[in-house]
Amino acid sequence: QVHLVQSGGGSVQAGGSLTLSCAASGSYRRDGSMGWFRQVPGKEREAVAGISNDGTTILAESVKGRFKISKDNGKNILYLEMNSLIPEDTAMYFCAADPYVRHILSLGAVAEFDYSGQGTQVTVSS
């Protein structure tokens, strides 16, 4: 069992920045992959960013140049740095992990990872 505990998020005006964190514990394996997806009520999950075992990152086109995903392997913490936020980024954000996926072949897979955090709301006002 992998436990993911998120922190960060909140409300910000357009153009602002927020950083989300996700601490992994339990049977978390460092050779797996992690990522972030978001969801708006009534809509499907949208994968936002992923980081594979080798540190390779992948981002959704909608957030490229604005968001950055990173991981502190020593502390088992995943980060999502979000800059130049726009109202369309408003959503519940979830971190996700799959200890058996070494390399993310398609960003969409992040939204289907076996484990996810409790979610944190990000609200961007115009």
PDB file of C-alpha atoms in Angstrom:
ATOM      1  CA  GLN A   1       0.000   0.000   0.000  1.00  0.00           C
ATOM      2  CA  VAL A   2       1.291   3.429  -0.970  1.00  0.00           C
ATOM      3  CA  HIS A   3       0.231   6.446   1.057  1.00  0.00           C
ATOM      4  CA  LEU A   4       0.243   9.872  -0.561  1.00  0.00           C
ATOM      5  CA  VAL A   5      -0.360  12.964   1.544  1.00  0.00           C
ATOM      6  CA  GLN A   6      -0.742  16.279  -0.241  1.00  0.00           C
ATOM      7  CA  SER A   7      -0.179  19.827   0.941  1.00  0.00           C
ATOM      8  CA  GLY A   8      -0.314  23.244  -0.649  1.00  0.00           C
ATOM      9  CA  GLY A   9      -2.945  24.654  -2.938  1.00  0.00           C
ATOM     10  CA  GLY A  10      -5.416  27.402  -2.190  1.00  0.00           C
ATOM     11  CA  SER A  11      -6.694  30.511  -3.917  1.00  0.00           C
ATOM     12  CA  VAL A  12      -4.691  32.899  -6.034  1.00  0.00           C
ATOM     13  CA  GLN A  13      -5.276  35.610  -8.592  1.00  0.00           C
ATOM     14  CA  ALA A  14      -4.503  35.047 -12.241  1.00  0.00           C
ATOM     15  CA  GLY A  15      -0.812  35.353 -12.874  1.00  0.00           C
ATOM     16  CA  GLY A  16       0.068  34.090  -9.442  1.00  0.00           C
ATOM     17  CA  SER A  17       1.950  30.999  -8.342  1.00  0.00           C
ATOM     18  CA  LEU A  18       1.346  28.018  -6.108  1.00  0.00           C
ATOM     19  CA  THR A  19       3.353  24.921  -5.243  1.00  0.00           C
ATOM     20  CA  LEU A  20       1.792  21.583  -4.391  1.00  0.00           C
ATOM     21  CA  SER A  21       3.617  18.889  -2.443  1.00  0.00           C
ATOM     22  CA  CYS A  22       2.961  15.180  -2.088  1.00  0.00           C
ATOM     23  CA  ALA A  23       4.726  12.999   0.473  1.00  0.00           C
ATOM     24  CA  ALA A  24       4.911   9.298  -0.340  1.00  0.00           C
ATOM     25  CA  SER A  25       5.193   6.551   2.267  1.00  0.00           C
ATOM     26  CA  GLY A  26       4.226   2.948   2.831  1.00  0.00           C
ATOM     27  CA  SER A  27       5.313   0.472   0.204  1.00  0.00           C
ATOM     28  CA  TYR A  28       6.379   3.274  -2.084  1.00  0.00           C
ATOM     29  CA  ARG A  29       9.097   2.234  -4.485  1.00  0.00           C
ATOM     30  CA  ARG A  30      11.510   4.766  -5.855  1.00  0.00           C
ATOM     31  CA  ASP A  31      11.700   2.930  -9.149  1.00  0.00           C
ATOM     32  CA  GLY A  32       8.087   3.724  -9.905  1.00  0.00           C
ATOM     33  CA  SER A  33       6.559   6.814 -11.495  1.00  0.00           C
ATOM     34  CA  MET A  34       4.550   9.665 -10.059  1.00  0.00           C
ATOM     35  CA  GLY A  35       2.505  12.535 -11.365  1.00  0.00           C
ATOM     36  CA  TRP A  36      -0.344  14.953 -10.998  1.00  0.00           C
ATOM     37  CA  PHE A  37      -3.825  15.028 -12.440  1.00  0.00           C
ATOM     38  CA  ARG A  38      -6.686  17.443 -11.913  1.00  0.00           C
ATOM     39  CA  GLN A  39     -10.413  17.200 -12.034  1.00  0.00           C
ATOM     40  CA  VAL A  40     -13.269  19.650 -12.325  1.00  0.00           C
ATOM     41  CA  PRO A  41     -16.727  18.536 -11.163  1.00  0.00           C
ATOM     42  CA  GLY A  42     -18.601  16.911 -13.990  1.00  0.00           C
ATOM     43  CA  LYS A  43     -15.501  16.437 -16.126  1.00  0.00           C
ATOM     44  CA  GLU A  44     -13.006  13.647 -16.553  1.00  0.00           C
ATOM     45  CA  ARG A  45      -9.620  13.568 -14.950  1.00  0.00           C
ATOM     46  CA  GLU A  46      -6.942  15.490 -16.810  1.00  0.00           C
ATOM     47  CA  ALA A  47      -3.340  14.386 -16.450  1.00  0.00           C
ATOM     48  CA  VAL A  48      -1.141  17.409 -15.902  1.00  0.00           C
ATOM     49  CA  ALA A  49       2.397  16.192 -15.312  1.00  0.00           C
ATOM     50  CA  GLY A  50       4.374  13.040 -14.767  1.00  0.00           C
ATOM     51  CA  ILE A  51       7.876  12.043 -13.741  1.00  0.00           C
ATOM     52  CA  SER A  52       9.332   8.657 -14.542  1.00  0.00           C
ATOM     53  CA  ASN A  53      11.808   6.586 -12.578  1.00  0.00           C
ATOM     54  CA  ASP A  54      14.764   8.056 -14.459  1.00  0.00           C
ATOM     55  CA  GLY A  55      13.629  11.620 -13.793  1.00  0.00           C
ATOM     56  CA  THR A  56      12.179  12.185 -17.243  1.00  0.00           C
ATOM     57  CA  THR A  57       9.258  14.570 -17.058  1.00  0.00           C
ATOM     58  CA  ILE A  58       6.213  15.045 -19.240  1.00  0.00           C
ATOM     59  CA  LEU A  59       3.740  17.900 -19.138  1.00  0.00           C
ATOM     60  CA  ALA A  60       0.359  18.582 -20.675  1.00  0.00           C
ATOM     61  CA  GLU A  61       0.455  21.086 -23.522  1.00  0.00           C
ATOM     62  CA  SER A  62      -1.867  23.368 -21.575  1.00  0.00           C
ATOM     63  CA  VAL A  63       0.678  23.811 -18.771  1.00  0.00           C
ATOM     64  CA  LYS A  64       3.990  23.679 -20.604  1.00  0.00           C
ATOM     65  CA  GLY A  65       6.133  26.681 -19.803  1.00  0.00           C
ATOM     66  CA  ARG A  66       4.085  27.397 -16.675  1.00  0.00           C
ATOM     67  CA  PHE A  67       4.196  24.246 -14.518  1.00  0.00           C
ATOM     68  CA  LYS A  68       7.168  22.223 -13.352  1.00  0.00           C
ATOM     69  CA  ILE A  69       7.163  18.773 -11.788  1.00  0.00           C
ATOM     70  CA  SER A  70      10.015  17.591  -9.620  1.00  0.00           C
ATOM     71  CA  LYS A  71      10.776  14.975  -7.001  1.00  0.00           C
ATOM     72  CA  ASP A  72      13.025  14.865  -3.974  1.00  0.00           C
ATOM     73  CA  ASN A  73      14.053  11.211  -3.896  1.00  0.00           C
ATOM     74  CA  GLY A  74      15.735  11.536  -0.523  1.00  0.00           C
ATOM     75  CA  LYS A  75      12.536  12.726   1.126  1.00  0.00           C
ATOM     76  CA  ASN A  76      10.099  10.910  -1.192  1.00  0.00           C
ATOM     77  CA  ILE A  77       8.274  14.172  -1.916  1.00  0.00           C
ATOM     78  CA  LEU A  78       6.755  15.123  -5.234  1.00  0.00           C
ATOM     79  CA  TYR A  79       6.246  18.759  -6.184  1.00  0.00           C
ATOM     80  CA  LEU A  80       4.201  20.665  -8.708  1.00  0.00           C
ATOM     81  CA  GLU A  81       5.307  24.245  -9.139  1.00  0.00           C
ATOM     82  CA  MET A  82       2.595  26.241 -10.864  1.00  0.00           C
ATOM     83  CA  ASN A  83       3.314  29.684 -12.285  1.00  0.00           C
ATOM     84  CA  SER A  84       1.359  32.153 -14.407  1.00  0.00           C
ATOM     85  CA  LEU A  85      -1.849  30.547 -13.240  1.00  0.00           C
ATOM     86  CA  ILE A  86      -5.002  31.157 -15.234  1.00  0.00           C
ATOM     87  CA  PRO A  87      -8.662  30.637 -14.263  1.00  0.00           C
ATOM     88  CA  GLU A  88      -8.759  27.509 -16.431  1.00  0.00           C
ATOM     89  CA  ASP A  89      -6.304  25.901 -14.007  1.00  0.00           C
ATOM     90  CA  THR A  90      -8.980  25.906 -11.307  1.00  0.00           C
ATOM     91  CA  ALA A  91      -9.560  22.302 -10.248  1.00  0.00           C
ATOM     92  CA  MET A  92      -8.988  19.699  -7.572  1.00  0.00           C
ATOM     93  CA  TYR A  93      -5.427  18.494  -7.959  1.00  0.00           C
ATOM     94  CA  PHE A  94      -4.323  14.982  -7.079  1.00  0.00           C
ATOM     95  CA  CYS A  95      -0.901  13.448  -6.894  1.00  0.00           C
ATOM     96  CA  ALA A  96      -0.650   9.892  -8.128  1.00  0.00           C
ATOM     97  CA  ALA A  97       1.854   7.066  -8.027  1.00  0.00           C
ATOM     98  CA  ASP A  98       2.356   3.676  -9.536  1.00  0.00           C
ATOM     99  CA  PRO A  99       5.238   1.687  -8.070  1.00  0.00           C
ATOM    100  CA  TYR A 100       5.282  -0.684 -11.048  1.00  0.00           C
ATOM    101  CA  VAL A 101       5.440   1.871 -13.871  1.00  0.00           C
ATOM    102  CA  ARG A 102       9.085   2.655 -14.466  1.00  0.00           C
ATOM    103  CA  HIS A 103       8.573   4.916 -17.440  1.00  0.00           C
ATOM    104  CA  ILE A 104       5.523   6.953 -18.399  1.00  0.00           C
ATOM    105  CA  LEU A 105       4.797   6.266 -22.059  1.00  0.00           C
ATOM    106  CA  SER A 106       1.697   8.424 -22.250  1.00  0.00           C
ATOM    107  CA  LEU A 107       0.777  11.295 -19.946  1.00  0.00           C
ATOM    108  CA  GLY A 108      -2.804  10.085 -19.819  1.00  0.00           C
ATOM    109  CA  ALA A 109      -1.637   7.067 -17.823  1.00  0.00           C
ATOM    110  CA  VAL A 110      -0.992   9.320 -14.829  1.00  0.00           C
ATOM    111  CA  ALA A 111      -4.712   9.798 -14.354  1.00  0.00           C
ATOM    112  CA  GLU A 112      -5.061   6.016 -13.997  1.00  0.00           C
ATOM    113  CA  PHE A 113      -2.185   5.320 -11.604  1.00  0.00           C
ATOM    114  CA  ASP A 114      -2.980   2.866  -8.831  1.00  0.00           C
ATOM    115  CA  TYR A 115      -2.613   5.302  -5.949  1.00  0.00           C
ATOM    116  CA  SER A 116      -3.663   8.913  -5.472  1.00  0.00           C
ATOM    117  CA  GLY A 117      -3.572  11.527  -2.740  1.00  0.00           C
ATOM    118  CA  GLN A 118      -6.508  13.117  -0.967  1.00  0.00           C
ATOM    119  CA  GLY A 119      -6.703  16.028  -3.391  1.00  0.00           C
ATOM    120  CA  THR A 120      -6.222  19.726  -2.890  1.00  0.00           C
ATOM    121  CA  GLN A 121      -8.259  22.559  -4.355  1.00  0.00           C
ATOM    122  CA  VAL A 122      -6.618  25.184  -6.527  1.00  0.00           C
ATOM    123  CA  THR A 123      -8.758  28.213  -7.362  1.00  0.00           C
ATOM    124  CA  VAL A 124      -7.555  30.924  -9.734  1.00  0.00           C
ATOM    125  CA  SER A 125      -9.588  34.092  -9.927  1.00  0.00           C
ATOM    126  CA  SER A 126      -9.505  36.543 -12.805  1.00  0.00           C
TER     127      SER A 126
END
